[in-house]
mmCIF file of N, CA, C and O in Angstrom:
data_model
loop_
_atom_site.group_PDB
_atom_site.id
_atom_site.type_symbol
_atom_site.label_atom_id
_atom_site.label_comp_id
_atom_site.label_asym_id
_atom_site.label_seq_id
_atom_site.Cartn_x
_atom_site.Cartn_y
_atom_site.Cartn_z
ATOM 1 N N MET F 1 -79.058 4.097 -110.729
ATOM 2 C CA MET F 1 -80.482 4.264 -110.982
ATOM 3 C C MET F 1 -80.776 4.141 -112.473
ATOM 4 O O MET F 1 -81.829 3.659 -112.848
ATOM 5 N N GLU F 2 -79.822 4.553 -113.303
ATOM 6 C CA GLU F 2 -80.030 4.466 -114.753
ATOM 7 C C GLU F 2 -80.229 3.019 -115.198
ATOM 8 O O GLU F 2 -81.030 2.743 -116.088
ATOM 9 N N ASP F 3 -79.525 2.089 -114.571
ATOM 10 C CA ASP F 3 -79.694 0.684 -114.919
ATOM 11 C C ASP F 3 -81.062 0.174 -114.467
ATOM 12 O O ASP F 3 -81.734 -0.550 -115.185
ATOM 13 N N TYR F 4 -81.480 0.565 -113.275
ATOM 14 C CA TYR F 4 -82.747 0.084 -112.711
ATOM 15 C C TYR F 4 -83.959 0.727 -113.388
ATOM 16 O O TYR F 4 -84.945 0.060 -113.672
ATOM 17 N N LEU F 5 -83.881 2.022 -113.623
ATOM 18 C CA LEU F 5 -85.011 2.754 -114.192
ATOM 19 C C LEU F 5 -84.493 3.759 -115.227
ATOM 20 O O LEU F 5 -84.298 4.932 -114.936
ATOM 21 N N PRO F 6 -84.245 3.292 -116.458
ATOM 22 C CA PRO F 6 -83.661 4.166 -117.495
ATOM 23 C C PRO F 6 -84.548 5.382 -117.799
ATOM 24 O O PRO F 6 -85.785 5.307 -117.741
ATOM 25 N N TRP F 7 -83.888 6.488 -118.127
ATOM 26 C CA TRP F 7 -84.616 7.722 -118.460
ATOM 27 C C TRP F 7 -85.522 7.541 -119.666
ATOM 28 O O TRP F 7 -86.589 8.158 -119.738
ATOM 29 N N ASP F 8 -85.140 6.730 -120.621
ATOM 30 C CA ASP F 8 -85.919 6.605 -121.855
ATOM 31 C C ASP F 8 -86.945 5.463 -121.813
ATOM 32 O O ASP F 8 -87.487 5.085 -122.832
ATOM 33 N N ARG F 9 -87.243 4.956 -120.650
ATOM 34 C CA ARG F 9 -88.223 3.870 -120.505
ATOM 35 C C ARG F 9 -89.610 4.366 -120.907
ATOM 36 O O ARG F 9 -90.067 5.414 -120.471
ATOM 37 N N LYS F 10 -90.266 3.602 -121.753
ATOM 38 C CA LYS F 10 -91.612 3.963 -122.229
ATOM 39 C C LYS F 10 -92.658 3.156 -121.470
ATOM 40 O O LYS F 10 -92.518 1.946 -121.292
ATOM 41 N N LEU F 11 -93.711 3.819 -121.047
ATOM 42 C CA LEU F 11 -94.811 3.155 -120.353
ATOM 43 C C LEU F 11 -95.856 2.682 -121.357
ATOM 44 O O LEU F 11 -96.110 3.364 -122.355
ATOM 45 N N PRO F 12 -96.493 1.549 -121.078
ATOM 46 C CA PRO F 12 -97.578 1.126 -121.963
ATOM 47 C C PRO F 12 -98.764 2.079 -121.827
ATOM 48 O O PRO F 12 -98.947 2.724 -120.797
ATOM 49 N N ARG F 13 -99.566 2.153 -122.862
ATOM 50 C CA ARG F 13 -100.723 3.064 -122.837
ATOM 51 C C ARG F 13 -101.715 2.716 -121.725
ATOM 52 O O ARG F 13 -102.389 3.586 -121.209
ATOM 53 N N ASP F 14 -101.799 1.448 -121.393
ATOM 54 C CA ASP F 14 -102.765 1.015 -120.380
ATOM 55 C C ASP F 14 -102.154 0.927 -118.983
ATOM 56 O O ASP F 14 -102.672 0.242 -118.107
ATOM 57 N N ALA F 15 -101.067 1.654 -118.741
ATOM 58 C CA ALA F 15 -100.393 1.615 -117.435
ATOM 59 C C ALA F 15 -101.325 2.144 -116.348
ATOM 60 O O ALA F 15 -101.996 3.160 -116.516
ATOM 61 N N THR F 16 -101.346 1.436 -115.219
ATOM 62 C CA THR F 16 -102.158 1.863 -114.083
ATOM 63 C C THR F 16 -101.467 3.031 -113.379
ATOM 64 O O THR F 16 -100.253 3.240 -113.542
ATOM 65 N N PRO F 17 -102.208 3.791 -112.578
ATOM 66 C CA PRO F 17 -101.577 4.880 -111.827
ATOM 67 C C PRO F 17 -100.428 4.380 -110.936
ATOM 68 O O PRO F 17 -99.402 5.044 -110.814
ATOM 69 N N LEU F 18 -100.577 3.196 -110.334
ATOM 70 C CA LEU F 18 -99.508 2.650 -109.506
ATOM 71 C C LEU F 18 -98.280 2.355 -110.354
ATOM 72 O O LEU F 18 -97.155 2.697 -109.983
ATOM 73 N N TYR F 19 -98.468 1.747 -111.510
ATOM 74 C CA TYR F 19 -97.352 1.440 -112.402
ATOM 75 C C TYR F 19 -96.665 2.730 -112.858
ATOM 76 O O TYR F 19 -95.440 2.805 -112.900
ATOM 77 N N GLU F 20 -97.443 3.744 -113.170
ATOM 78 C CA GLU F 20 -96.871 5.034 -113.565
ATOM 79 C C GLU F 20 -96.041 5.621 -112.432
ATOM 80 O O GLU F 20 -94.936 6.121 -112.654
ATOM 81 N N CYS F 21 -96.561 5.549 -111.228
ATOM 82 C CA CYS F 21 -95.850 6.094 -110.069
ATOM 83 C C CYS F 21 -94.543 5.339 -109.829
ATOM 84 O O CYS F 21 -93.511 5.941 -109.556
ATOM 85 N N LEU F 22 -94.583 4.025 -109.955
ATOM 86 C CA LEU F 22 -93.388 3.213 -109.723
ATOM 87 C C LEU F 22 -92.355 3.354 -110.831
ATOM 88 O O LEU F 22 -91.254 2.834 -110.721
ATOM 89 N N ASN F 23 -92.685 4.068 -111.874
ATOM 90 C CA ASN F 23 -91.737 4.340 -112.944
ATOM 91 C C ASN F 23 -91.181 5.755 -112.865
ATOM 92 O O ASN F 23 -90.616 6.265 -113.822
ATOM 93 N N ARG F 24 -91.349 6.390 -111.704
ATOM 94 C CA ARG F 24 -90.751 7.700 -111.433
ATOM 95 C C ARG F 24 -89.623 7.508 -110.420
ATOM 96 O O ARG F 24 -89.798 6.828 -109.405
ATOM 97 N N ARG F 25 -88.506 8.083 -110.686
ATOM 98 C CA ARG F 25 -87.338 7.912 -109.822
ATOM 99 C C ARG F 25 -87.586 8.430 -108.405
ATOM 100 O O ARG F 25 -87.039 7.883 -107.450
ATOM 101 N N GLU F 26 -88.379 9.454 -108.265
ATOM 102 C CA GLU F 26 -88.625 10.009 -106.931
ATOM 103 C C GLU F 26 -89.478 9.083 -106.061
ATOM 104 O O GLU F 26 -89.677 9.348 -104.882
ATOM 105 N N SER F 27 -89.945 7.983 -106.617
ATOM 106 C CA SER F 27 -90.731 7.013 -105.860
ATOM 107 C C SER F 27 -89.868 5.968 -105.160
ATOM 108 O O SER F 27 -90.372 5.013 -104.591
ATOM 109 N N TYR F 28 -88.551 6.155 -105.202
ATOM 110 C CA TYR F 28 -87.624 5.190 -104.622
ATOM 111 C C TYR F 28 -86.681 5.845 -103.630
ATOM 112 O O TYR F 28 -86.404 7.029 -103.710
ATOM 113 N N MET F 29 -86.221 5.024 -102.693
ATOM 114 C CA MET F 29 -85.177 5.432 -101.763
ATOM 115 C C MET F 29 -83.906 4.688 -102.174
ATOM 116 O O MET F 29 -83.979 3.549 -102.644
ATOM 117 N N VAL F 30 -82.770 5.337 -101.998
ATOM 118 C CA VAL F 30 -81.492 4.727 -102.348
ATOM 119 C C VAL F 30 -80.593 4.784 -101.117
ATOM 120 O O VAL F 30 -80.489 5.820 -100.457
ATOM 121 N N ALA F 31 -79.959 3.654 -100.816
ATOM 122 C CA ALA F 31 -79.024 3.584 -99.698
ATOM 123 C C ALA F 31 -77.748 2.913 -100.193
ATOM 124 O O ALA F 31 -77.794 2.024 -101.042
ATOM 125 N N ALA F 32 -76.620 3.354 -99.662
ATOM 126 C CA ALA F 32 -75.335 2.780 -100.056
ATOM 127 C C ALA F 32 -74.537 2.426 -98.811
ATOM 128 O O ALA F 32 -74.630 3.099 -97.783
ATOM 129 N N ALA F 33 -73.759 1.344 -98.928
ATOM 130 C CA ALA F 33 -72.902 0.910 -97.825
ATOM 131 C C ALA F 33 -71.678 0.211 -98.403
ATOM 132 O O ALA F 33 -71.784 -0.502 -99.403
ATOM 133 N N PRO F 34 -70.528 0.394 -97.760
ATOM 134 C CA PRO F 34 -69.330 -0.299 -98.244
ATOM 135 C C PRO F 34 -69.471 -1.800 -98.032
ATOM 136 O O PRO F 34 -70.010 -2.251 -97.025
ATOM 137 N N ALA F 35 -69.009 -2.586 -99.001
ATOM 138 C CA ALA F 35 -69.072 -4.043 -98.896
ATOM 139 C C ALA F 35 -67.674 -4.616 -98.681
ATOM 140 O O ALA F 35 -67.472 -5.490 -97.854
ATOM 141 N N SER F 36 -66.729 -4.143 -99.436
ATOM 142 C CA SER F 36 -65.329 -4.553 -99.337
ATOM 143 C C SER F 36 -64.512 -3.434 -99.958
ATOM 144 O O SER F 36 -65.073 -2.532 -100.574
ATOM 145 N N PRO F 37 -63.194 -3.478 -99.839
ATOM 146 C CA PRO F 37 -62.403 -2.405 -100.446
ATOM 147 C C PRO F 37 -62.709 -2.253 -101.941
ATOM 148 O O PRO F 37 -62.634 -3.209 -102.704
ATOM 149 N N GLY F 38 -63.137 -1.062 -102.322
ATOM 150 C CA GLY F 38 -63.420 -0.773 -103.719
ATOM 151 C C GLY F 38 -64.795 -1.183 -104.196
ATOM 152 O O GLY F 38 -65.126 -0.993 -105.359
ATOM 153 N N VAL F 39 -65.628 -1.729 -103.304
ATOM 154 C CA VAL F 39 -66.979 -2.154 -103.692
ATOM 155 C C VAL F 39 -68.012 -1.556 -102.742
ATOM 156 O O VAL F 39 -67.838 -1.586 -101.518
ATOM 157 N N VAL F 40 -69.066 -1.003 -103.321
ATOM 158 C CA VAL F 40 -70.170 -0.435 -102.548
ATOM 159 C C VAL F 40 -71.450 -1.147 -102.953
ATOM 160 O O VAL F 40 -71.664 -1.424 -104.139
ATOM 161 N N LEU F 41 -72.280 -1.455 -101.970
ATOM 162 C CA LEU F 41 -73.610 -1.995 -102.250
ATOM 163 C C LEU F 41 -74.585 -0.831 -102.303
ATOM 164 O O LEU F 41 -74.598 0.021 -101.407
ATOM 165 N N VAL F 42 -75.385 -0.786 -103.342
ATOM 166 C CA VAL F 42 -76.379 0.268 -103.519
ATOM 167 C C VAL F 42 -77.747 -0.394 -103.618
ATOM 168 O O VAL F 42 -77.983 -1.209 -104.511
ATOM 169 N N SER F 43 -78.629 -0.075 -102.684
ATOM 170 C CA SER F 43 -79.982 -0.627 -102.684
ATOM 171 C C SER F 43 -80.969 0.428 -103.152
ATOM 172 O O SER F 43 -80.925 1.573 -102.708
ATOM 173 N N ILE F 44 -81.837 0.016 -104.050
ATOM 174 C CA ILE F 44 -82.908 0.871 -104.566
ATOM 175 C C ILE F 44 -84.202 0.192 -104.150
ATOM 176 O O ILE F 44 -84.484 -0.937 -104.565
ATOM 177 N N ILE F 45 -84.986 0.877 -103.303
ATOM 178 C CA ILE F 45 -86.210 0.265 -102.787
ATOM 179 C C ILE F 45 -87.380 1.232 -102.925
ATOM 180 O O ILE F 45 -87.218 2.441 -102.800
ATOM 181 N N PRO F 46 -88.573 0.687 -103.203
ATOM 182 C CA PRO F 46 -89.746 1.562 -103.312
ATOM 183 C C PRO F 46 -89.990 2.287 -101.988
ATOM 184 O O PRO F 46 -89.878 1.694 -100.913
ATOM 185 N N ASN F 47 -90.302 3.560 -102.078
ATOM 186 C CA ASN F 47 -90.633 4.355 -100.901
ATOM 187 C C ASN F 47 -92.071 4.051 -100.521
ATOM 188 O O ASN F 47 -92.988 4.286 -101.305
ATOM 189 N N PRO F 48 -92.312 3.514 -99.306
ATOM 190 C CA PRO F 48 -93.679 3.152 -98.927
ATOM 191 C C PRO F 48 -94.618 4.353 -98.830
ATOM 192 O O PRO F 48 -95.836 4.185 -98.854
ATOM 193 N N ASP F 49 -94.065 5.561 -98.727
ATOM 194 C CA ASP F 49 -94.905 6.759 -98.658
ATOM 195 C C ASP F 49 -95.274 7.293 -100.038
ATOM 196 O O ASP F 49 -96.083 8.199 -100.157
ATOM 197 N N ALA F 50 -94.672 6.746 -101.074
ATOM 198 C CA ALA F 50 -94.965 7.175 -102.441
ATOM 199 C C ALA F 50 -95.939 6.196 -103.076
ATOM 200 O O ALA F 50 -95.978 5.022 -102.719
ATOM 201 N N CYS F 51 -96.720 6.650 -103.982
ATOM 202 C CA CYS F 51 -97.562 5.802 -104.832
ATOM 203 C C CYS F 51 -98.635 5.013 -104.084
ATOM 204 O O CYS F 51 -99.190 4.073 -104.637
ATOM 205 N N ASP F 52 -98.885 5.327 -102.850
ATOM 206 C CA ASP F 52 -99.881 4.584 -102.074
ATOM 207 C C ASP F 52 -99.526 3.101 -102.052
ATOM 208 O O ASP F 52 -100.366 2.224 -102.196
ATOM 209 N N ILE F 53 -98.227 2.825 -101.908
ATOM 210 C CA ILE F 53 -97.733 1.451 -101.911
ATOM 211 C C ILE F 53 -98.290 0.655 -100.737
ATOM 212 O O ILE F 53 -98.522 -0.537 -100.843
ATOM 213 N N ALA F 54 -98.514 1.319 -99.617
ATOM 214 C CA ALA F 54 -98.974 0.605 -98.424
ATOM 215 C C ALA F 54 -100.290 -0.130 -98.664
ATOM 216 O O ALA F 54 -100.546 -1.168 -98.063
ATOM 217 N N THR F 55 -101.127 0.377 -99.563
ATOM 218 C CA THR F 55 -102.413 -0.274 -99.820
ATOM 219 C C THR F 55 -102.375 -1.159 -101.059
ATOM 220 O O THR F 55 -103.361 -1.792 -101.394
ATOM 221 N N ALA F 56 -101.236 -1.207 -101.727
ATOM 222 C CA ALA F 56 -101.110 -2.033 -102.937
ATOM 223 C C ALA F 56 -100.973 -3.501 -102.544
ATOM 224 O O ALA F 56 -100.537 -3.818 -101.453
ATOM 225 N N PRO F 57 -101.367 -4.395 -103.448
ATOM 226 C CA PRO F 57 -101.132 -5.813 -103.158
ATOM 227 C C PRO F 57 -99.639 -6.069 -102.996
ATOM 228 O O PRO F 57 -98.827 -5.208 -103.271
ATOM 229 N N THR F 58 -99.277 -7.229 -102.547
ATOM 230 C CA THR F 58 -97.873 -7.553 -102.318
ATOM 231 C C THR F 58 -97.023 -7.005 -103.445
ATOM 232 O O THR F 58 -97.246 -7.294 -104.604
ATOM 233 N N LEU F 59 -96.069 -6.207 -103.074
ATOM 234 C CA LEU F 59 -95.256 -5.520 -104.061
ATOM 235 C C LEU F 59 -93.821 -5.984 -103.950
ATOM 236 O O LEU F 59 -93.187 -5.841 -102.925
ATOM 237 N N GLU F 60 -93.343 -6.582 -105.003
ATOM 238 C CA GLU F 60 -91.930 -6.905 -105.069
ATOM 239 C C GLU F 60 -91.295 -5.818 -105.903
ATOM 240 O O GLU F 60 -91.827 -5.408 -106.922
ATOM 241 N N GLY F 61 -90.195 -5.345 -105.470
ATOM 242 C CA GLY F 61 -89.538 -4.304 -106.230
ATOM 243 C C GLY F 61 -88.214 -3.947 -105.622
ATOM 244 O O GLY F 61 -87.870 -4.396 -104.535
ATOM 245 N N GLY F 62 -87.491 -3.171 -106.346
ATOM 246 C CA GLY F 62 -86.192 -2.751 -105.890
ATOM 247 C C GLY F 62 -85.103 -3.710 -106.324
ATOM 248 O O GLY F 62 -85.358 -4.759 -106.917
ATOM 249 N N ALA F 63 -83.891 -3.316 -106.017
ATOM 250 C CA ALA F 63 -82.733 -4.124 -106.378
ATOM 251 C C ALA F 63 -81.547 -3.675 -105.536
ATOM 252 O O ALA F 63 -81.531 -2.573 -104.996
ATOM 253 N N THR F 64 -80.563 -4.555 -105.435
ATOM 254 C CA THR F 64 -79.305 -4.220 -104.787
ATOM 255 C C THR F 64 -78.191 -4.467 -105.785
ATOM 256 O O THR F 64 -78.136 -5.524 -106.416
ATOM 257 N N TYR F 65 -77.338 -3.467 -105.929
ATOM 258 C CA TYR F 65 -76.231 -3.509 -106.872
ATOM 259 C C TYR F 65 -74.908 -3.541 -106.115
ATOM 260 O O TYR F 65 -74.748 -2.815 -105.129
ATOM 261 N N ALA F 66 -73.976 -4.338 -106.590
ATOM 262 C CA ALA F 66 -72.588 -4.274 -106.135
ATOM 263 C C ALA F 66 -71.852 -3.458 -107.195
ATOM 264 O O ALA F 66 -71.873 -3.800 -108.380
ATOM 265 N N VAL F 67 -71.243 -2.358 -106.775
ATOM 266 C CA VAL F 67 -70.619 -1.426 -107.711
ATOM 267 C C VAL F 67 -69.132 -1.279 -107.400
ATOM 268 O O VAL F 67 -68.744 -1.038 -106.255
ATOM 269 N N ASP F 68 -68.318 -1.431 -108.424
ATOM 270 C CA ASP F 68 -66.878 -1.189 -108.331
ATOM 271 C C ASP F 68 -66.677 0.321 -108.371
ATOM 272 O O ASP F 68 -66.970 0.964 -109.384
ATOM 273 N N VAL F 69 -66.205 0.892 -107.276
ATOM 274 C CA VAL F 69 -66.079 2.348 -107.214
ATOM 275 C C VAL F 69 -64.833 2.865 -107.924
ATOM 276 O O VAL F 69 -64.706 4.069 -108.130
ATOM 277 N N ASN F 70 -63.931 1.989 -108.295
ATOM 278 C CA ASN F 70 -62.751 2.429 -109.041
ATOM 279 C C ASN F 70 -63.072 2.608 -110.519
ATOM 280 O O ASN F 70 -62.654 3.588 -111.129
ATOM 281 N N GLY F 71 -63.801 1.679 -111.093
ATOM 282 C CA GLY F 71 -64.153 1.755 -112.505
ATOM 283 C C GLY F 71 -65.601 2.145 -112.746
ATOM 284 O O GLY F 71 -66.045 2.255 -113.877
ATOM 285 N N TRP F 72 -66.349 2.360 -111.663
ATOM 286 C CA TRP F 72 -67.768 2.706 -111.733
ATOM 287 C C TRP F 72 -68.538 1.774 -112.664
ATOM 288 O O TRP F 72 -69.184 2.194 -113.599
ATOM 289 N N ARG F 73 -68.408 0.478 -112.371
ATOM 290 C CA ARG F 73 -69.157 -0.506 -113.147
ATOM 291 C C ARG F 73 -69.913 -1.419 -112.208
ATOM 292 O O ARG F 73 -69.516 -1.636 -111.066
ATOM 293 N N ILE F 74 -71.011 -1.943 -112.688
ATOM 294 C CA ILE F 74 -71.847 -2.844 -111.911
ATOM 295 C C ILE F 74 -71.216 -4.229 -111.948
ATOM 296 O O ILE F 74 -70.950 -4.780 -113.022
ATOM 297 N N LEU F 75 -70.997 -4.786 -110.778
ATOM 298 C CA LEU F 75 -70.410 -6.116 -110.677
ATOM 299 C C LEU F 75 -71.482 -7.198 -110.578
ATOM 300 O O LEU F 75 -71.311 -8.293 -111.104
ATOM 301 N N ALA F 76 -72.582 -6.891 -109.877
ATOM 302 C CA ALA F 76 -73.669 -7.859 -109.701
ATOM 303 C C ALA F 76 -74.948 -7.105 -109.352
ATOM 304 O O ALA F 76 -74.909 -6.000 -108.836
ATOM 305 N N VAL F 77 -76.081 -7.763 -109.664
ATOM 306 C CA VAL F 77 -77.391 -7.196 -109.354
ATOM 307 C C VAL F 77 -78.245 -8.294 -108.750
ATOM 308 O O VAL F 77 -78.283 -9.423 -109.260
ATOM 309 N N GLN F 78 -78.935 -7.965 -107.664
ATOM 310 C CA GLN F 78 -79.907 -8.890 -107.084
ATOM 311 C C GLN F 78 -81.247 -8.168 -107.037
ATOM 312 O O GLN F 78 -81.375 -7.132 -106.394
ATOM 313 N N GLU F 79 -82.206 -8.706 -107.782
ATOM 314 C CA GLU F 79 -83.538 -8.074 -107.804
ATOM 315 C C GLU F 79 -84.514 -8.883 -107.006
ATOM 316 O O GLU F 79 -84.359 -10.032 -106.762
#
């Protein structure tokens, strides 16, 4: 999550309420699944119940990470 939404991320002064909401970690769901030995896929997706996303225009967001669980490093990211 730190890679996707860093703690020190600064919002612009003119950020909309939706943009502000989407910059809070609690506005996302995270799921993990094994991909291969030593690799886990971690998906970060906007929670449709947060931020009134259901009424927002088409929203692209989230990402899927391939993570090496032995060295805890990101191998690939698909946004």
